[in-house]
Amino acid sequence: LCDDEHTVIDDSKKVGTPMEIVIGNMFKLDIWETLLSSMRIGEVAEFWCDTIHTGVYPLVSKSMRRIAEGKDPVEWQVHTCGMANMFAYHSLGYDDLDELMKEPKPLYFVLELLRVNLKYFSLQEKAWDVPWLKLEKMANTLTLNYCQCLLRMEEYYEVIEHTTDIINQHPGVAKAFYLRGKAHKEVWNEAEARQDFTRVLDLDPGMKKAVKKELAVLNMRMEEKNQEDRNKYKGMF
């Protein structure tokens, strides 16, 4: 709450299970999608939100509390919608939520972004249908852009994991091989890097200049590593 004590209404950390939100899935409290989309992984941020964004929070909170209690989050509203149910029974079952429903207030949301999963798809979509293919193409583009960021953050093994997923599904995506080759290069996987860069040239000859540059760096680094190994083991035998 926006009071002097910053009274806590709900705390998922006490429950022990992180909240999961699928962006674009029409979550009841859509402001959370906006807030989370502005955050980085590992970031903790506090947001003040006016009542225009927090009016339905009591309904969301009730569902989350029921989940935490091991109950069906929608069982209480099977026959009517949540709002109609509240008016019918004059209560959400929690005194603090009833009070907040009667008198909506601005709220502080303290969020910690633990993980981003870019490969979440609705099971209702059928593989290879036109809408599914469009969604898959969009997700792959986002994943590859994400991998470029991971390279700058030196998260090389995560890049290898994501690009390999794409390659397994779509072996003709040159950019996936290129980014995986760069990641292999950084972790001294020489054979894998050369194989990926060769595949890039097969798929997109227009990337010859970029690949040539990467191979030159790879050759230099491998020579430096080999020299270090020779110096390290010199005189041991």
Coordinates of N, CA and C in Angstrom, one line a residue:
L1 N 0.8 -1.2 0.0 CA 0.0 0.0 0.0 C 0.9 1.2 0.0
C2 N 0.3 2.4 -0.4 CA 1.0 3.6 -0.4 C 0.8 4.3 0.9
D3 N 1.1 3.6 2.0 CA 1.0 4.3 3.3 C 2.5 4.4 3.9
D4 N 2.6 5.0 5.1 CA 3.9 5.2 5.7 C 4.6 3.9 6.0
E5 N 3.8 2.9 6.3 CA 4.5 1.6 6.6 C 4.7 0.7 5.4
H6 N 4.3 1.2 4.2 CA 4.4 0.3 3.0 C 3.8 -1.1 3.3
T7 N 2.6 -1.1 3.8 CA 2.0 -2.4 4.2 C 1.9 -3.3 3.1
V8 N 2.4 -4.6 3.3 CA 2.5 -5.6 2.3 C 1.1 -6.3 2.2
I9 N 0.6 -6.3 1.0 CA -0.6 -7.0 0.7 C -0.4 -8.5 0.4
D10 N 0.5 -8.7 -0.6 CA 0.9 -10.1 -1.0 C 2.4 -10.1 -1.3
D11 N 3.0 -11.3 -1.0 CA 4.4 -11.5 -1.2 C 4.6 -12.9 -1.8
S12 N 4.9 -13.0 -3.1 CA 5.1 -14.4 -3.6 C 6.3 -15.1 -3.1
K13 N 7.3 -14.3 -2.6 CA 8.5 -15.0 -2.0 C 8.1 -15.8 -0.8
K14 N 7.1 -15.4 0.0 CA 6.7 -16.1 1.1 C 6.0 -17.4 0.7
V15 N 5.4 -17.4 -0.4 CA 4.7 -18.6 -1.0 C 5.8 -19.6 -1.5
G16 N 6.9 -19.0 -2.0 CA 8.0 -19.9 -2.5 C 7.9 -20.2 -4.0
T17 N 6.9 -19.8 -4.7 CA 6.7 -20.1 -6.1 C 6.6 -18.8 -6.9
P18 N 7.6 -18.5 -7.8 CA 7.5 -17.3 -8.5 C 6.3 -17.2 -9.4
M19 N 5.8 -16.0 -9.6 CA 4.7 -15.7 -10.5 C 5.1 -15.9 -12.0
E20 N 4.3 -16.4 -12.8 CA 4.6 -16.5 -14.3 C 3.6 -15.8 -15.1
I21 N 4.0 -14.9 -16.0 CA 3.1 -14.2 -16.8 C 3.5 -14.4 -18.3
V22 N 2.5 -14.7 -19.1 CA 2.8 -14.8 -20.5 C 2.4 -13.5 -21.2
I23 N 3.4 -12.8 -21.7 CA 3.2 -11.5 -22.3 C 2.2 -11.6 -23.5
G24 N 1.2 -10.7 -23.6 CA 0.3 -10.8 -24.7 C -0.9 -11.8 -24.5
N25 N -1.0 -12.3 -23.3 CA -2.0 -13.4 -23.1 C -3.2 -12.8 -22.3
M26 N -3.4 -11.5 -22.4 CA -4.5 -10.8 -21.8 C -4.7 -11.1 -20.3
F27 N -3.5 -10.9 -19.6 CA -3.6 -11.1 -18.1 C -4.5 -10.0 -17.5
K28 N -5.2 -10.3 -16.5 CA -6.1 -9.4 -15.9 C -5.5 -8.1 -15.5
L29 N -4.3 -8.1 -15.0 CA -3.6 -6.9 -14.6 C -2.6 -6.6 -15.6
D30 N -3.0 -6.0 -16.8 CA -2.1 -5.8 -17.9 C -1.0 -4.8 -17.6
I31 N -1.1 -4.0 -16.6 CA 0.0 -3.1 -16.3 C 1.3 -3.9 -15.9
W32 N 1.1 -5.1 -15.4 CA 2.3 -5.9 -15.1 C 3.1 -6.2 -16.3
E33 N 2.4 -6.5 -17.4 CA 3.1 -6.8 -18.7 C 4.0 -5.6 -19.1
T34 N 3.4 -4.4 -19.0 CA 4.1 -3.2 -19.3 C 5.4 -3.0 -18.4
L35 N 5.2 -3.2 -17.1 CA 6.3 -3.0 -16.2 C 7.4 -4.0 -16.4
L36 N 7.0 -5.3 -16.6 CA 8.0 -6.4 -16.8 C 8.8 -6.2 -18.1
S37 N 8.1 -5.7 -19.1 CA 8.7 -5.5 -20.4 C 9.8 -4.4 -20.4
S38 N 9.8 -3.6 -19.3 CA 10.8 -2.6 -19.2 C 12.0 -3.0 -18.4
M39 N 12.0 -4.3 -17.8 CA 13.0 -4.7 -16.9 C 14.0 -5.6 -17.5
R40 N 15.2 -5.7 -16.9 CA 16.2 -6.7 -17.3 C 16.2 -7.9 -16.3
I41 N 16.7 -9.0 -16.8 CA 16.8 -10.2 -16.0 C 17.7 -9.9 -14.8
G42 N 17.2 -10.3 -13.6 CA 17.9 -10.0 -12.3 C 17.7 -8.7 -11.7
E43 N 16.9 -7.8 -12.4 CA 16.6 -6.5 -11.9 C 15.5 -6.5 -10.9
V44 N 15.6 -5.7 -9.8 CA 14.5 -5.5 -8.9 C 14.1 -4.1 -9.0
A45 N 12.8 -3.9 -9.2 CA 12.3 -2.5 -9.4 C 11.0 -2.3 -8.7
E46 N 10.8 -1.0 -8.3 CA 9.6 -0.6 -7.6 C 8.8 0.4 -8.4
F47 N 7.5 0.1 -8.6 CA 6.7 0.9 -9.5 C 5.5 1.4 -8.7
W48 N 5.2 2.7 -8.8 CA 4.0 3.3 -8.3 C 2.9 3.3 -9.3
C49 N 1.7 2.7 -9.1 CA 0.7 2.7 -10.1 C -0.6 3.3 -9.5
D50 N -1.2 4.2 -10.3 CA -2.4 4.8 -9.9 C -3.6 3.8 -10.0
T51 N -4.7 4.3 -9.4 CA -5.9 3.4 -9.3 C -6.5 3.0 -10.6
I52 N -6.2 3.7 -11.7 CA -6.7 3.3 -13.0 C -6.1 2.0 -13.4
H53 N -4.9 1.7 -12.9 CA -4.2 0.4 -13.2 C -4.4 -0.7 -12.1
T54 N -4.9 -0.3 -11.0 CA -4.9 -1.2 -9.8 C -6.3 -1.7 -9.4
G55 N -7.3 -1.2 -10.1 CA -8.7 -1.5 -9.7 C -9.1 -2.9 -9.6
V56 N -8.5 -3.8 -10.5 CA -8.8 -5.2 -10.5 C -7.8 -6.0 -9.7
Y57 N -6.9 -5.4 -9.0 CA -5.9 -6.1 -8.2 C -6.6 -7.1 -7.2
P58 N -7.6 -6.7 -6.5 CA -8.2 -7.6 -5.5 C -8.6 -8.9 -6.1
L59 N -9.2 -8.9 -7.4 CA -9.6 -10.1 -8.0 C -8.4 -11.0 -8.4
V60 N -7.3 -10.3 -8.9 CA -6.1 -11.0 -9.2 C -5.5 -11.6 -7.9
S61 N -5.5 -10.9 -6.9 CA -4.9 -11.3 -5.6 C -5.6 -12.5 -5.1
K62 N -7.0 -12.5 -5.2 CA -7.7 -13.7 -4.7 C -7.3 -15.0 -5.4
S63 N -7.2 -14.9 -6.8 CA -6.8 -16.0 -7.5 C -5.4 -16.5 -7.1
M64 N -4.5 -15.6 -6.9 CA -3.1 -16.0 -6.5 C -3.1 -16.6 -5.1
R65 N -3.9 -16.1 -4.2 CA -3.9 -16.6 -2.9 C -4.5 -18.0 -2.9
R66 N -5.5 -18.3 -3.7 CA -6.1 -19.6 -3.8 C -5.1 -20.6 -4.4
I67 N -4.3 -20.2 -5.3 CA -3.3 -21.0 -5.9 C -2.3 -21.4 -4.8
A68 N -1.9 -20.4 -4.0 CA -0.9 -20.6 -2.9 C -1.5 -21.5 -1.9
E69 N -2.8 -21.6 -1.7 CA -3.4 -22.4 -0.7 C -3.7 -23.8 -1.3
G70 N -3.3 -24.0 -2.6 CA -3.5 -25.3 -3.2 C -5.0 -25.5 -3.7
K71 N -5.7 -24.4 -3.9 CA -7.1 -24.5 -4.4 C -7.2 -24.1 -5.8
D72 N -8.3 -24.4 -6.4 CA -8.6 -24.1 -7.8 C -8.8 -22.6 -7.9
P73 N -8.0 -21.8 -8.6 CA -8.1 -20.4 -8.6 C -9.4 -19.8 -9.2
V74 N -10.1 -20.7 -10.0 CA -11.3 -20.2 -10.7 C -12.6 -20.9 -10.2
E75 N -12.4 -21.8 -9.3 CA -13.6 -22.6 -8.8 C -14.6 -21.7 -8.2
W76 N -14.2 -20.6 -7.6 CA -15.1 -19.7 -6.9 C -15.9 -18.8 -7.9
Q77 N -15.5 -18.8 -9.2 CA -16.2 -18.0 -10.1 C -16.7 -18.9 -11.3
V78 N -17.0 -20.2 -11.1 CA -17.4 -21.1 -12.2 C -18.7 -20.6 -12.8
H79 N -19.7 -20.3 -11.9 CA -21.0 -19.9 -12.4 C -21.2 -18.5 -12.8
T80 N -20.4 -17.6 -12.3 CA -20.4 -16.2 -12.6 C -19.0 -15.6 -12.7
C81 N -18.9 -14.5 -13.4 CA -17.6 -13.9 -13.4 C -17.2 -13.4 -12.1
G82 N -15.9 -13.1 -11.9 CA -15.4 -12.6 -10.6 C -16.1 -11.4 -10.0
M83 N -16.4 -10.4 -10.9 CA -17.0 -9.2 -10.4 C -18.5 -9.5 -10.0
A84 N -19.2 -10.3 -10.8 CA -20.6 -10.6 -10.5 C -20.7 -11.4 -9.2
N85 N -19.7 -12.3 -9.0 CA -19.6 -13.1 -7.8 C -19.5 -12.3 -6.6
M86 N -18.6 -11.3 -6.7 CA -18.4 -10.4 -5.6 C -19.6 -9.7 -5.2
F87 N -20.3 -9.1 -6.2 CA -21.6 -8.4 -5.9 C -22.6 -9.3 -5.3
A88 N -22.6 -10.6 -5.8 CA -23.7 -11.5 -5.3 C -23.4 -11.9 -3.8
Y89 N -22.2 -12.1 -3.5 CA -21.9 -12.5 -2.1 C -21.3 -11.4 -1.3
H90 N -21.1 -10.2 -1.8 CA -20.6 -9.1 -1.1 C -19.2 -9.3 -0.5
S91 N -18.4 -10.3 -1.0 CA -17.1 -10.5 -0.4 C -16.3 -11.4 -1.3
L92 N -15.0 -11.1 -1.3 CA -14.0 -11.9 -2.0 C -13.4 -13.0 -1.1
G93 N -13.8 -13.0 0.2 CA -13.4 -14.0 1.1 C -12.1 -13.6 1.9
Y94 N -11.7 -12.3 1.7 CA -10.5 -11.8 2.4 C -10.8 -10.4 2.8
D95 N -10.8 -10.0 4.0 CA -11.2 -8.7 4.5 C -10.4 -7.6 3.9
D96 N -9.1 -7.8 3.7 CA -8.2 -6.7 3.2 C -8.5 -6.5 1.7
L97 N -8.9 -7.6 1.0 CA -9.2 -7.4 -0.4 C -10.6 -6.8 -0.6
D98 N -11.5 -7.1 0.3 CA -12.8 -6.5 0.3 C -12.7 -5.0 0.4
E99 N -11.8 -4.6 1.4 CA -11.7 -3.2 1.7 C -11.0 -2.5 0.5
L100 N -10.1 -3.1 -0.2 CA -9.4 -2.5 -1.3 C -10.3 -2.5 -2.5
M101 N -11.3 -3.4 -2.6 CA -12.2 -3.4 -3.7 C -13.3 -2.3 -3.6
K102 N -13.7 -2.1 -2.3 CA -14.6 -1.0 -2.1 C -14.0 0.4 -2.3
E103 N -12.7 0.5 -1.9 CA -12.0 1.8 -2.0 C -10.7 1.6 -2.7
P104 N -10.6 1.5 -4.0 CA -9.4 1.3 -4.8 C -8.4 2.4 -4.4
K105 N -7.1 1.9 -4.3 CA -6.0 2.9 -4.0 C -4.8 2.6 -4.9
P106 N -4.0 3.7 -5.0 CA -2.7 3.5 -5.7 C -1.9 2.4 -5.0
L107 N -1.1 1.6 -5.7 CA -0.3 0.6 -5.1 C 1.1 0.7 -5.6
Y108 N 2.0 0.2 -4.8 CA 3.4 -0.1 -5.2 C 3.6 -1.5 -5.5
F109 N 4.2 -1.8 -6.6 CA 4.5 -3.2 -7.0 C 6.1 -3.3 -7.1
V110 N 6.6 -4.2 -6.3 CA 8.0 -4.4 -6.3 C 8.2 -5.8 -7.0
L111 N 8.9 -5.7 -8.2 CA 9.0 -6.9 -9.0 C 10.5 -7.2 -9.2
E112 N 10.8 -8.5 -9.2 CA 12.1 -9.0 -9.5 C 11.9 -9.9 -10.7
L113 N 12.6 -9.6 -11.8 CA 12.5 -10.4 -13.0 C 13.6 -11.6 -13.0
L114 N 13.1 -12.8 -12.8 CA 14.0 -13.9 -12.6 C 14.4 -14.6 -13.9
R115 N 13.5 -14.6 -14.9 CA 13.8 -15.4 -16.1 C 12.9 -14.9 -17.2
V116 N 13.4 -15.0 -18.4 CA 12.6 -14.7 -19.6 C 12.7 -15.9 -20.5
N117 N 11.5 -16.5 -20.9 CA 11.5 -17.6 -21.8 C 10.9 -17.2 -23.1
L118 N 11.7 -17.2 -24.1 CA 11.2 -16.7 -25.4 C 10.5 -17.7 -26.3
K119 N 10.5 -19.0 -25.8 CA 10.0 -20.1 -26.6 C 8.7 -20.6 -26.1
Y120 N 7.8 -19.8 -25.5 CA 6.6 -20.2 -25.0 C 5.5 -20.0 -26.0
F121 N 4.8 -21.1 -26.4 CA 3.7 -21.0 -27.4 C 2.5 -21.7 -26.8
S122 N 1.3 -21.1 -27.2 CA 0.1 -21.7 -26.9 C -0.1 -23.0 -27.5
L123 N -0.5 -24.0 -26.7 CA -0.7 -25.4 -27.2 C -2.0 -25.4 -28.1
Q124 N -2.8 -24.4 -28.1 CA -3.9 -24.3 -29.0 C -3.5 -24.1 -30.4
E125 N -2.3 -23.6 -30.7 CA -1.9 -23.3 -32.0 C -1.4 -24.6 -32.6
K126 N -1.7 -24.9 -33.8 CA -1.3 -26.2 -34.5 C 0.0 -25.9 -35.3
A127 N 1.0 -26.8 -35.1 CA 2.3 -26.6 -35.8 C 2.1 -26.6 -37.3
W128 N 2.7 -25.6 -37.9 CA 2.8 -25.5 -39.3 C 1.5 -24.8 -39.9
D129 N 0.5 -24.5 -39.1 CA -0.6 -23.6 -39.6 C 0.0 -22.2 -39.8
V130 N -0.6 -21.5 -40.7 CA -0.1 -20.1 -41.0 C 0.2 -19.3 -39.8
P131 N -0.8 -19.1 -38.9 CA -0.6 -18.3 -37.7 C 0.5 -18.8 -36.9
W132 N 0.7 -20.1 -36.8 CA 1.7 -20.7 -36.0 C 3.1 -20.4 -36.6
L133 N 3.2 -20.5 -37.9 CA 4.4 -20.2 -38.6 C 4.8 -18.8 -38.4
K134 N 3.9 -17.8 -38.5 CA 4.2 -16.4 -38.3 C 4.7 -16.2 -36.9
L135 N 4.1 -16.9 -35.9 CA 4.5 -16.7 -34.5 C 5.9 -17.3 -34.3
E136 N 6.1 -18.5 -34.9 CA 7.4 -19.1 -34.8 C 8.5 -18.2 -35.4
K137 N 8.3 -17.6 -36.6 CA 9.2 -16.7 -37.2 C 9.5 -15.5 -36.4
M138 N 8.5 -14.9 -35.8 CA 8.7 -13.8 -34.9 C 9.5 -14.2 -33.7
A139 N 9.2 -15.3 -33.1 CA 9.9 -15.8 -31.9 C 11.4 -16.0 -32.2
N140 N 11.7 -16.6 -33.4 CA 13.1 -16.8 -33.8 C 13.8 -15.5 -33.9
T141 N 13.2 -14.6 -34.5 CA 13.8 -13.2 -34.7 C 14.1 -12.6 -33.4
L142 N 13.2 -12.7 -32.4 CA 13.4 -12.1 -31.1 C 14.5 -12.9 -30.4
T143 N 14.5 -14.2 -30.5 CA 15.6 -15.0 -29.9 C 17.0 -14.7 -30.4
L144 N 17.1 -14.5 -31.7 CA 18.4 -14.2 -32.3 C 18.8 -12.8 -31.9
N145 N 17.9 -11.9 -31.8 CA 18.3 -10.5 -31.3 C 18.7 -10.6 -29.8
Y146 N 18.0 -11.5 -29.1 CA 18.4 -11.7 -27.7 C 19.8 -12.3 -27.6
C147 N 20.1 -13.2 -28.5 CA 21.4 -13.9 -28.5 C 22.5 -12.9 -28.7
Q148 N 22.2 -11.9 -29.6 CA 23.2 -10.8 -29.8 C 23.5 -10.1 -28.5
C149 N 22.5 -9.9 -27.7 CA 22.7 -9.2 -26.4 C 23.5 -10.1 -25.5
L150 N 23.2 -11.4 -25.5 CA 23.9 -12.4 -24.7 C 25.4 -12.4 -25.0
L151 N 25.7 -12.3 -26.3 CA 27.1 -12.3 -26.7 C 27.8 -11.1 -26.0
R152 N 27.2 -10.0 -26.0 CA 27.8 -8.8 -25.4 C 28.0 -9.0 -23.9
M153 N 27.1 -9.8 -23.3 CA 27.1 -10.1 -21.9 C 28.0 -11.3 -21.5
E154 N 28.6 -11.8 -22.6 CA 29.5 -13.0 -22.4 C 28.8 -14.2 -21.9
E155 N 27.5 -14.4 -22.2 CA 26.8 -15.6 -21.9 C 26.8 -16.5 -23.1
Y156 N 28.0 -17.1 -23.3 CA 28.2 -17.8 -24.6 C 27.5 -19.2 -24.6
Y157 N 27.4 -19.8 -23.5 CA 26.8 -21.2 -23.5 C 25.3 -21.0 -23.7
E158 N 24.7 -19.9 -23.2 CA 23.3 -19.7 -23.4 C 23.0 -19.4 -24.8
V159 N 23.9 -18.7 -25.5 CA 23.8 -18.4 -26.9 C 23.8 -19.7 -27.7
I160 N 24.7 -20.6 -27.4 CA 24.8 -21.9 -28.0 C 23.5 -22.7 -27.9
E161 N 22.9 -22.7 -26.7 CA 21.7 -23.4 -26.4 C 20.5 -22.9 -27.2
H162 N 20.3 -21.5 -27.2 CA 19.2 -20.9 -28.0 C 19.4 -21.1 -29.5
T163 N 20.6 -20.9 -30.0 CA 20.7 -21.0 -31.4 C 20.6 -22.5 -31.9
T164 N 21.1 -23.4 -31.1 CA 20.9 -24.8 -31.4 C 19.5 -25.2 -31.5
D165 N 18.7 -24.7 -30.6 CA 17.2 -24.9 -30.7 C 16.6 -24.5 -32.0
I166 N 17.0 -23.3 -32.5 CA 16.5 -22.8 -33.7 C 17.0 -23.6 -34.9
I167 N 18.3 -24.0 -34.9 CA 18.9 -24.7 -36.0 C 18.3 -26.1 -36.1
N168 N 17.9 -26.7 -34.9 CA 17.3 -28.0 -35.0 C 15.9 -28.0 -35.6
Q169 N 15.2 -26.8 -35.5 CA 13.9 -26.7 -36.1 C 14.0 -26.1 -37.5
H170 N 15.0 -25.2 -37.7 CA 15.1 -24.5 -39.0 C 16.6 -24.5 -39.4
P171 N 17.1 -25.5 -40.0 CA 18.5 -25.6 -40.3 C 19.0 -24.7 -41.5
G172 N 18.1 -23.9 -42.0 CA 18.5 -23.0 -43.0 C 18.7 -21.5 -42.6
V173 N 18.7 -21.3 -41.3 CA 18.8 -19.9 -40.8 C 20.3 -19.6 -40.6
A174 N 20.8 -18.8 -41.5 CA 22.3 -18.5 -41.5 C 22.7 -17.8 -40.2
K175 N 21.8 -16.8 -39.8 CA 22.2 -16.0 -38.6 C 22.4 -16.9 -37.4
A176 N 21.6 -17.9 -37.3 CA 21.7 -18.8 -36.1 C 23.1 -19.5 -36.1
F177 N 23.5 -20.0 -37.2 CA 24.8 -20.6 -37.3 C 25.9 -19.5 -37.1
Y178 N 25.7 -18.3 -37.6 CA 26.7 -17.3 -37.4 C 26.9 -16.9 -35.9
L179 N 25.8 -16.7 -35.2 CA 25.9 -16.4 -33.8 C 26.4 -17.6 -33.0
R180 N 26.0 -18.8 -33.3 CA 26.5 -19.9 -32.6 C 28.0 -20.1 -32.8
G181 N 28.5 -19.8 -34.1 CA 29.9 -19.9 -34.4 C 30.7 -18.9 -33.6
K182 N 30.1 -17.7 -33.4 CA 30.8 -16.6 -32.6 C 30.9 -17.1 -31.1
A183 N 29.8 -17.7 -30.6 CA 29.8 -18.2 -29.2 C 30.9 -19.4 -29.1
H184 N 30.9 -20.3 -30.0 CA 31.9 -21.4 -30.0 C 33.3 -20.8 -30.0
K185 N 33.5 -19.8 -30.8 CA 34.8 -19.2 -30.9 C 35.3 -18.7 -29.5
E186 N 34.3 -18.1 -28.8 CA 34.7 -17.4 -27.5 C 35.0 -18.5 -26.4
V187 N 34.5 -19.7 -26.6 CA 34.8 -20.7 -25.5 C 35.7 -21.8 -26.1
W188 N 36.5 -21.4 -27.1 CA 37.6 -22.3 -27.6 C 37.1 -23.5 -28.3
N189 N 35.9 -23.6 -28.7 CA 35.4 -24.8 -29.5 C 35.8 -24.5 -31.0
E190 N 37.0 -24.8 -31.3 CA 37.5 -24.4 -32.6 C 36.8 -25.2 -33.7
A191 N 36.7 -26.5 -33.6 CA 36.1 -27.3 -34.7 C 34.6 -26.9 -34.9
E192 N 33.9 -26.7 -33.8 CA 32.5 -26.4 -33.9 C 32.3 -25.0 -34.5
A193 N 33.2 -24.1 -34.2 CA 33.1 -22.7 -34.7 C 33.4 -22.7 -36.2
R194 N 34.4 -23.4 -36.7 CA 34.7 -23.5 -38.1 C 33.6 -24.2 -38.9
Q195 N 33.0 -25.2 -38.3 CA 31.9 -25.9 -38.9 C 30.7 -24.9 -39.1
D196 N 30.4 -24.2 -38.1 CA 29.3 -23.2 -38.2 C 29.5 -22.1 -39.2
F197 N 30.7 -21.6 -39.2 CA 31.1 -20.5 -40.1 C 31.0 -21.0 -41.6
T198 N 31.5 -22.3 -41.8 CA 31.4 -22.9 -43.1 C 29.9 -23.0 -43.6
R199 N 29.1 -23.4 -42.6 CA 27.6 -23.5 -42.9 C 27.0 -22.2 -43.3
V200 N 27.5 -21.1 -42.6 CA 27.0 -19.8 -42.9 C 27.3 -19.4 -44.4
L201 N 28.5 -19.7 -44.8 CA 28.9 -19.4 -46.2 C 28.0 -20.2 -47.2
D202 N 27.7 -21.4 -46.8 CA 26.9 -22.2 -47.7 C 25.5 -21.6 -47.9
L203 N 25.0 -21.1 -46.8 CA 23.6 -20.6 -46.7 C 23.5 -19.2 -47.3
D204 N 24.5 -18.4 -47.0 CA 24.5 -16.9 -47.3 C 25.9 -16.5 -47.7
P205 N 26.3 -16.6 -49.0 CA 27.6 -16.2 -49.5 C 27.9 -14.7 -49.2
G206 N 26.8 -13.9 -49.1 CA 26.9 -12.5 -48.9 C 27.6 -12.2 -47.5
M207 N 27.7 -13.2 -46.6 CA 28.3 -12.9 -45.3 C 29.8 -13.3 -45.3
K208 N 30.3 -13.5 -46.5 CA 31.7 -13.9 -46.6 C 32.7 -13.0 -45.9
K209 N 32.5 -11.7 -46.0 CA 33.4 -10.7 -45.3 C 33.3 -10.8 -43.8
A210 N 32.1 -11.0 -43.3 CA 31.9 -11.1 -41.8 C 32.5 -12.4 -41.3
V211 N 32.3 -13.5 -42.1 CA 32.9 -14.8 -41.7 C 34.4 -14.8 -41.7
K212 N 34.9 -14.2 -42.8 CA 36.4 -14.1 -42.9 C 37.0 -13.4 -41.7
K213 N 36.3 -12.3 -41.2 CA 36.8 -11.6 -40.1 C 36.8 -12.4 -38.8
E214 N 35.7 -13.2 -38.6 CA 35.6 -14.0 -37.5 C 36.6 -15.2 -37.5
L215 N 36.9 -15.7 -38.7 CA 37.9 -16.8 -38.8 C 39.3 -16.3 -38.5
A216 N 39.5 -15.0 -38.9 CA 40.9 -14.4 -38.6 C 41.1 -14.3 -37.1
V217 N 40.0 -13.9 -36.4 CA 40.1 -13.7 -35.0 C 40.3 -15.1 -34.3
L218 N 39.5 -16.1 -34.9 CA 39.6 -17.4 -34.3 C 41.0 -18.0 -34.5
N219 N 41.6 -17.8 -35.7 CA 43.0 -18.3 -35.9 C 44.0 -17.6 -35.0
M220 N 43.8 -16.3 -34.8 CA 44.7 -15.6 -33.9 C 44.6 -16.1 -32.4
R221 N 43.4 -16.3 -32.0 CA 43.2 -16.8 -30.6 C 43.7 -18.2 -30.4
M222 N 43.5 -19.1 -31.4 CA 43.9 -20.4 -31.3 C 45.4 -20.5 -31.3
E223 N 46.1 -19.6 -32.1 CA 47.5 -19.6 -32.1 C 48.0 -19.1 -30.7
E224 N 47.4 -18.1 -30.1 CA 47.8 -17.6 -28.8 C 47.6 -18.7 -27.8
K225 N 46.5 -19.4 -27.9 CA 46.2 -20.5 -26.9 C 47.2 -21.6 -27.0
N226 N 47.6 -22.0 -28.3 CA 48.5 -23.1 -28.5 C 49.9 -22.7 -28.0
Q227 N 50.3 -21.4 -28.1 CA 51.5 -20.9 -27.6 C 51.6 -20.9 -26.1
E228 N 50.5 -20.5 -25.5 CA 50.4 -20.6 -24.0 C 50.5 -22.0 -23.5
D229 N 49.9 -23.0 -24.3 CA 50.0 -24.4 -23.9 C 51.4 -24.8 -24.0
R230 N 52.1 -24.4 -25.1 CA 53.5 -24.9 -25.3 C 54.4 -24.3 -24.2
N231 N 54.2 -23.1 -23.8 CA 54.9 -22.5 -22.7 C 54.6 -23.1 -21.3
K232 N 53.4 -23.5 -21.2 CA 53.0 -24.1 -19.9 C 53.6 -25.4 -19.7
Y233 N 53.7 -26.2 -20.7 CA 54.2 -27.6 -20.6 C 55.6 -27.7 -21.0
K234 N 56.3 -26.6 -21.3 CA 57.7 -26.6 -21.7 C 58.5 -27.1 -20.6
G235 N 59.4 -28.1 -20.8 CA 60.3 -28.5 -19.7 C 59.7 -29.6 -18.8
M236 N 58.4 -29.9 -19.0 CA 57.7 -30.9 -18.1 C 58.1 -32.3 -18.5
F237 N 58.5 -32.5 -19.7 CA 58.9 -33.8 -20.2 C 60.3 -33.9 -20.7

